[in-house]
PDB file of C-alpha atoms in Angstrom:
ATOM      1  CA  UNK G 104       8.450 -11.863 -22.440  1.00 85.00           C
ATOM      2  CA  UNK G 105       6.653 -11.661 -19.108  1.00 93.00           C
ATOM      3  CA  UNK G 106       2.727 -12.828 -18.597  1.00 97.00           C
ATOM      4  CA  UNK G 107       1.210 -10.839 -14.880  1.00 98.00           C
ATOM      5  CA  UNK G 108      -1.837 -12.455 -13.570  1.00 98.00           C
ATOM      6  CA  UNK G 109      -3.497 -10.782 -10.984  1.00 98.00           C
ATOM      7  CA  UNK G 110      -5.724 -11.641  -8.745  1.00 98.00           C
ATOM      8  CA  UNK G 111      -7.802 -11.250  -4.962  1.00 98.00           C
ATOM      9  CA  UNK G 112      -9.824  -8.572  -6.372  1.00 97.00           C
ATOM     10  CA  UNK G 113     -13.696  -8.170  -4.758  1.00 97.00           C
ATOM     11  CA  UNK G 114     -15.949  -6.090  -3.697  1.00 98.00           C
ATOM     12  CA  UNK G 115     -15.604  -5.029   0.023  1.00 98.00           C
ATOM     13  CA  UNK G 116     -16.762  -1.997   2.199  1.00 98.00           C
ATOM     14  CA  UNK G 117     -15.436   0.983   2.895  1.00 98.00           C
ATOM     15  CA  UNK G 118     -12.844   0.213   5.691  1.00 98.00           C
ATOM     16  CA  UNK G 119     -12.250  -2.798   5.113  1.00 98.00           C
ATOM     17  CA  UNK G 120      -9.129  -4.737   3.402  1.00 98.00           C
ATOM     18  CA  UNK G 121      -7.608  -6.399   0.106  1.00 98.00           C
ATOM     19  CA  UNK G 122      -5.049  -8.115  -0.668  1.00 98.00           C
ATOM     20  CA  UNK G 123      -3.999  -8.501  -4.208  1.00 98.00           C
ATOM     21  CA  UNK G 124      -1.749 -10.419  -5.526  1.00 98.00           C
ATOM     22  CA  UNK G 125       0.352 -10.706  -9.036  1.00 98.00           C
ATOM     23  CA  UNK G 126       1.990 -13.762 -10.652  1.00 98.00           C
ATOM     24  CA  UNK G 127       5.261 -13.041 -13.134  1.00 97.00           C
ATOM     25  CA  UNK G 128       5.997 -16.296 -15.291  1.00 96.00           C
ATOM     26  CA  UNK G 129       8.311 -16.153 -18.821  1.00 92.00           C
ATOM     27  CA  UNK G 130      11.201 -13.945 -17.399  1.00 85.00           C
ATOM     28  CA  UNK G 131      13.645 -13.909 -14.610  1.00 93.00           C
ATOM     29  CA  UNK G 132      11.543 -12.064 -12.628  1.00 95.00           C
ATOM     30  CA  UNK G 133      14.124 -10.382  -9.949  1.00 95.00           C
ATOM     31  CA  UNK G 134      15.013  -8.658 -13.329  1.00 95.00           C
ATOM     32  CA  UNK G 135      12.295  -6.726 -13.183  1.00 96.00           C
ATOM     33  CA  UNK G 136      11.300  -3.499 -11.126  1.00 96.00           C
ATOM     34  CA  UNK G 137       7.189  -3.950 -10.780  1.00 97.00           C
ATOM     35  CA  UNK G 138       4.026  -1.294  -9.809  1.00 97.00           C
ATOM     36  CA  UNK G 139       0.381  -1.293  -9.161  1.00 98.00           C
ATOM     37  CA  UNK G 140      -1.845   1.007 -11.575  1.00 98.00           C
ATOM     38  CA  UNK G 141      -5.169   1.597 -11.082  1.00 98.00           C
ATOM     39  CA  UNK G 142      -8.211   2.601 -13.698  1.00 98.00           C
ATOM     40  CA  UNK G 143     -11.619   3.821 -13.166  1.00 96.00           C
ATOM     41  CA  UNK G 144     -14.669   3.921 -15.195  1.00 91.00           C
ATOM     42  CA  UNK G 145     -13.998   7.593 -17.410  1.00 94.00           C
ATOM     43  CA  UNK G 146     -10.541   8.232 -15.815  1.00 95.00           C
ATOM     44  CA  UNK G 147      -7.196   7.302 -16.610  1.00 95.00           C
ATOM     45  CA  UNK G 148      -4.858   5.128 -15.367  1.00 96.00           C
ATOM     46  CA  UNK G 149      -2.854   5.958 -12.430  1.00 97.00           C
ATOM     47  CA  UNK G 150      -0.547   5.248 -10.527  1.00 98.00           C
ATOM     48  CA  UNK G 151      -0.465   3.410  -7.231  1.00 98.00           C
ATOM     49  CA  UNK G 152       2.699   2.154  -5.870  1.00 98.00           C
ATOM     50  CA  UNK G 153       5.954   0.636  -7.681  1.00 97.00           C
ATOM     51  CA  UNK G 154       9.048  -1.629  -6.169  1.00 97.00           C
ATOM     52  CA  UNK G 155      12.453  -2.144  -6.979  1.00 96.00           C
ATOM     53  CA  UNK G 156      13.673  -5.148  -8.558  1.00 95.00           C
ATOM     54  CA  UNK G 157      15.718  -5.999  -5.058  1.00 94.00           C
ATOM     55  CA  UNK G 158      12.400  -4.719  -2.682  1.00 94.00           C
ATOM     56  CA  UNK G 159      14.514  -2.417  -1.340  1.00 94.00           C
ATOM     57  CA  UNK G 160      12.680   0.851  -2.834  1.00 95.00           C
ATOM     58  CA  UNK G 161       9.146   1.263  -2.792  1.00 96.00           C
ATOM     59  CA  UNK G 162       6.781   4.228  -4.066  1.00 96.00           C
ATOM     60  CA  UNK G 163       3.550   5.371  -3.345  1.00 97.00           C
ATOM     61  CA  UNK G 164       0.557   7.947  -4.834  1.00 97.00           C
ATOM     62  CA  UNK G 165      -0.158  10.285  -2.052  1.00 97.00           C
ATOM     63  CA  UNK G 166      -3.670   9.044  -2.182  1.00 97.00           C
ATOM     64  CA  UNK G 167      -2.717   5.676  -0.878  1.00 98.00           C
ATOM     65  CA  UNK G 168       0.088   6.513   1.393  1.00 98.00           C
ATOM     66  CA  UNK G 169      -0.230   4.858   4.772  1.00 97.00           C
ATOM     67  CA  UNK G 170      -2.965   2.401   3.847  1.00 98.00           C
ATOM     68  CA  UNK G 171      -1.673   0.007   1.355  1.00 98.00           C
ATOM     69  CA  UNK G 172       1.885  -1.652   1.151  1.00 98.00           C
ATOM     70  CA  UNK G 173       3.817  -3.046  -1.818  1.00 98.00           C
ATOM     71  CA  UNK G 174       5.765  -6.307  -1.491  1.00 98.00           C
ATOM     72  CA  UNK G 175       7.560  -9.054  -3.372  1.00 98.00           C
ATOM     73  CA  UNK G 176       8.758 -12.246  -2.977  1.00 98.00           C
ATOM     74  CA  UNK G 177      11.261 -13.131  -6.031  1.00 97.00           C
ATOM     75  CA  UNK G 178      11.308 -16.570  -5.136  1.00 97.00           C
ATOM     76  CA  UNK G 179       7.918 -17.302  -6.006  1.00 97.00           C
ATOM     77  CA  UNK G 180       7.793 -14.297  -8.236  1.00 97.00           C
ATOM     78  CA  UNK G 181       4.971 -12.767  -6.829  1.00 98.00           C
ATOM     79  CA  UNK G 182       3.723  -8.944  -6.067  1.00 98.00           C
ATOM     80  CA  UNK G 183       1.406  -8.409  -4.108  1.00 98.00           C
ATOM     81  CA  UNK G 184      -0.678  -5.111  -2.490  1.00 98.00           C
ATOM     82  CA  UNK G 185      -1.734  -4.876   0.822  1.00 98.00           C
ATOM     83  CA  UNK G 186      -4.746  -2.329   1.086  1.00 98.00           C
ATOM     84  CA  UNK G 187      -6.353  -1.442   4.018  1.00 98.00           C
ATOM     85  CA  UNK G 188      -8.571   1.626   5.294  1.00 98.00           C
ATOM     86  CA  UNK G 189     -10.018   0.875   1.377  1.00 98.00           C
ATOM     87  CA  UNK G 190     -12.231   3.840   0.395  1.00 98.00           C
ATOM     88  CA  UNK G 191     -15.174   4.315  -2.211  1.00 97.00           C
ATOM     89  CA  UNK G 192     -12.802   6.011  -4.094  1.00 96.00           C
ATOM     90  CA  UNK G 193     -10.172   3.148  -4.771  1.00 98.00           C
ATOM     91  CA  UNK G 194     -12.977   1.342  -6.817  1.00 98.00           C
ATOM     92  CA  UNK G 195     -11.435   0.968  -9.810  1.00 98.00           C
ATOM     93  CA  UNK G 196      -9.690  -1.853 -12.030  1.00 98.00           C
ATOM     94  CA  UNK G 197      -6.018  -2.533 -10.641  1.00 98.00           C
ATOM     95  CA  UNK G 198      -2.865  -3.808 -12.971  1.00 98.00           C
ATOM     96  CA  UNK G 199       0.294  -5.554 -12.228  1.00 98.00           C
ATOM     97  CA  UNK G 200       3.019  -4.034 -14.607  1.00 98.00           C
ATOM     98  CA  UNK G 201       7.086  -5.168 -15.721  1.00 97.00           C
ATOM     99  CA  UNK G 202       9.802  -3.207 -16.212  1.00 95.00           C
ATOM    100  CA  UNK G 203      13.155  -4.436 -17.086  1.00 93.00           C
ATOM    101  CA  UNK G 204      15.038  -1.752 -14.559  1.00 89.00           C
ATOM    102  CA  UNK G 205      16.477  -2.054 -11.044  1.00 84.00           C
ATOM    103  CA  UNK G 206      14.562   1.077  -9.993  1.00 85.00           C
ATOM    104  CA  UNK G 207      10.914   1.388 -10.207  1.00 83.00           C
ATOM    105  CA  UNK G 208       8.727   3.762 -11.974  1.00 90.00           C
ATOM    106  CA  UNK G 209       5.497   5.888 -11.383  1.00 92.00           C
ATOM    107  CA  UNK G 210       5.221   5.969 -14.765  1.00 93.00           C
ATOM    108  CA  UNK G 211       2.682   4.099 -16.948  1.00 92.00           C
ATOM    109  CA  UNK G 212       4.460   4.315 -19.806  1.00 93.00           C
ATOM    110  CA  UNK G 213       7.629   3.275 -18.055  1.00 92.00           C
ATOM    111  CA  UNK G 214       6.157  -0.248 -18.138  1.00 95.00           C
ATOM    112  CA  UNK G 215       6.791  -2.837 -20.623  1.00 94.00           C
ATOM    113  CA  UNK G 216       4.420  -5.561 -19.304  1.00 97.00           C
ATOM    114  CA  UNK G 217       0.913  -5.786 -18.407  1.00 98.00           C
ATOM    115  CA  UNK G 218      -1.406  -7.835 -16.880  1.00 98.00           C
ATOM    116  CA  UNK G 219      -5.092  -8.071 -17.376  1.00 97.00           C
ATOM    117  CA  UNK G 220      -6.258  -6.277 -14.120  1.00 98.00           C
ATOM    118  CA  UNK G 221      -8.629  -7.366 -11.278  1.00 98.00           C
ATOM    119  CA  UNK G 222     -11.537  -5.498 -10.530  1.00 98.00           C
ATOM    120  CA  UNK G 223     -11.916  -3.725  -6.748  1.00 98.00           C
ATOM    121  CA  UNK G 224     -15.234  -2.117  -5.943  1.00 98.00           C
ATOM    122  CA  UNK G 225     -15.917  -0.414  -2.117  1.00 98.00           C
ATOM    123  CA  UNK G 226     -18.890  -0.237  -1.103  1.00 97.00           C
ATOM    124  CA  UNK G 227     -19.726   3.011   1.304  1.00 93.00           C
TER     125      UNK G 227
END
């Protein structure tokens, strides 16, 4: 069983930059392939980018391509997303998700694991 804590969320304006980060505790977590999902008010939750287990392989919505950047570092297991260039439009509430794979998934349902999301609101 692995608990995801996110965190770094804010508000911010449009332009400017985030960084948010994701703690794994309960599981090995370089078992685990991870991704970013975002959800906003009405709309359902989509994807946003996704790494391997190794952070050799990363994936990314078109929306977001070019402005934020996935990372890991298993030995503190932490994720993190870089997001710059942020936009009204990536307002929304962002999750940390597990999957017990090597690859990683742009999949919700792929997902085993959760965490309890961090709010990010830009401001035009």
């Amino acid at each position: 069983q692995v608990q995801l804590v996110e965190s770094g969320g804010g508000l911010v304006q449009a332009g400017g930059s985030l960084r948010l980060s994701c703690a794994a505790s309960g599981g090995t977590f370089s078992r685990y392939a991870m991704g970013w999902f975002r959800q906003a008010p009405g709309k359902e939750r989509d994807f946003v980018a996704a790494i391997s287990r190794s952070g050799g392989s990363t994936n990314y919505a078109d929306s977001v391509k070019g402005r934020f950047t996935i990372s890991r570092d298993n030995a503190k297991n932490m994720v993190y997303l870089q997001m710059n260039g942020l936009k009204p439009e990536d307002t929304a509430v962002y999750y940390c998700a597990a999957r017990l794979s090597t690859y990683s998934y742009t999949v919700s349902r792929e997902y085993d694991y959760w965490g309890q999301g961090t709010q990010v609101t830009v401001s035009s």
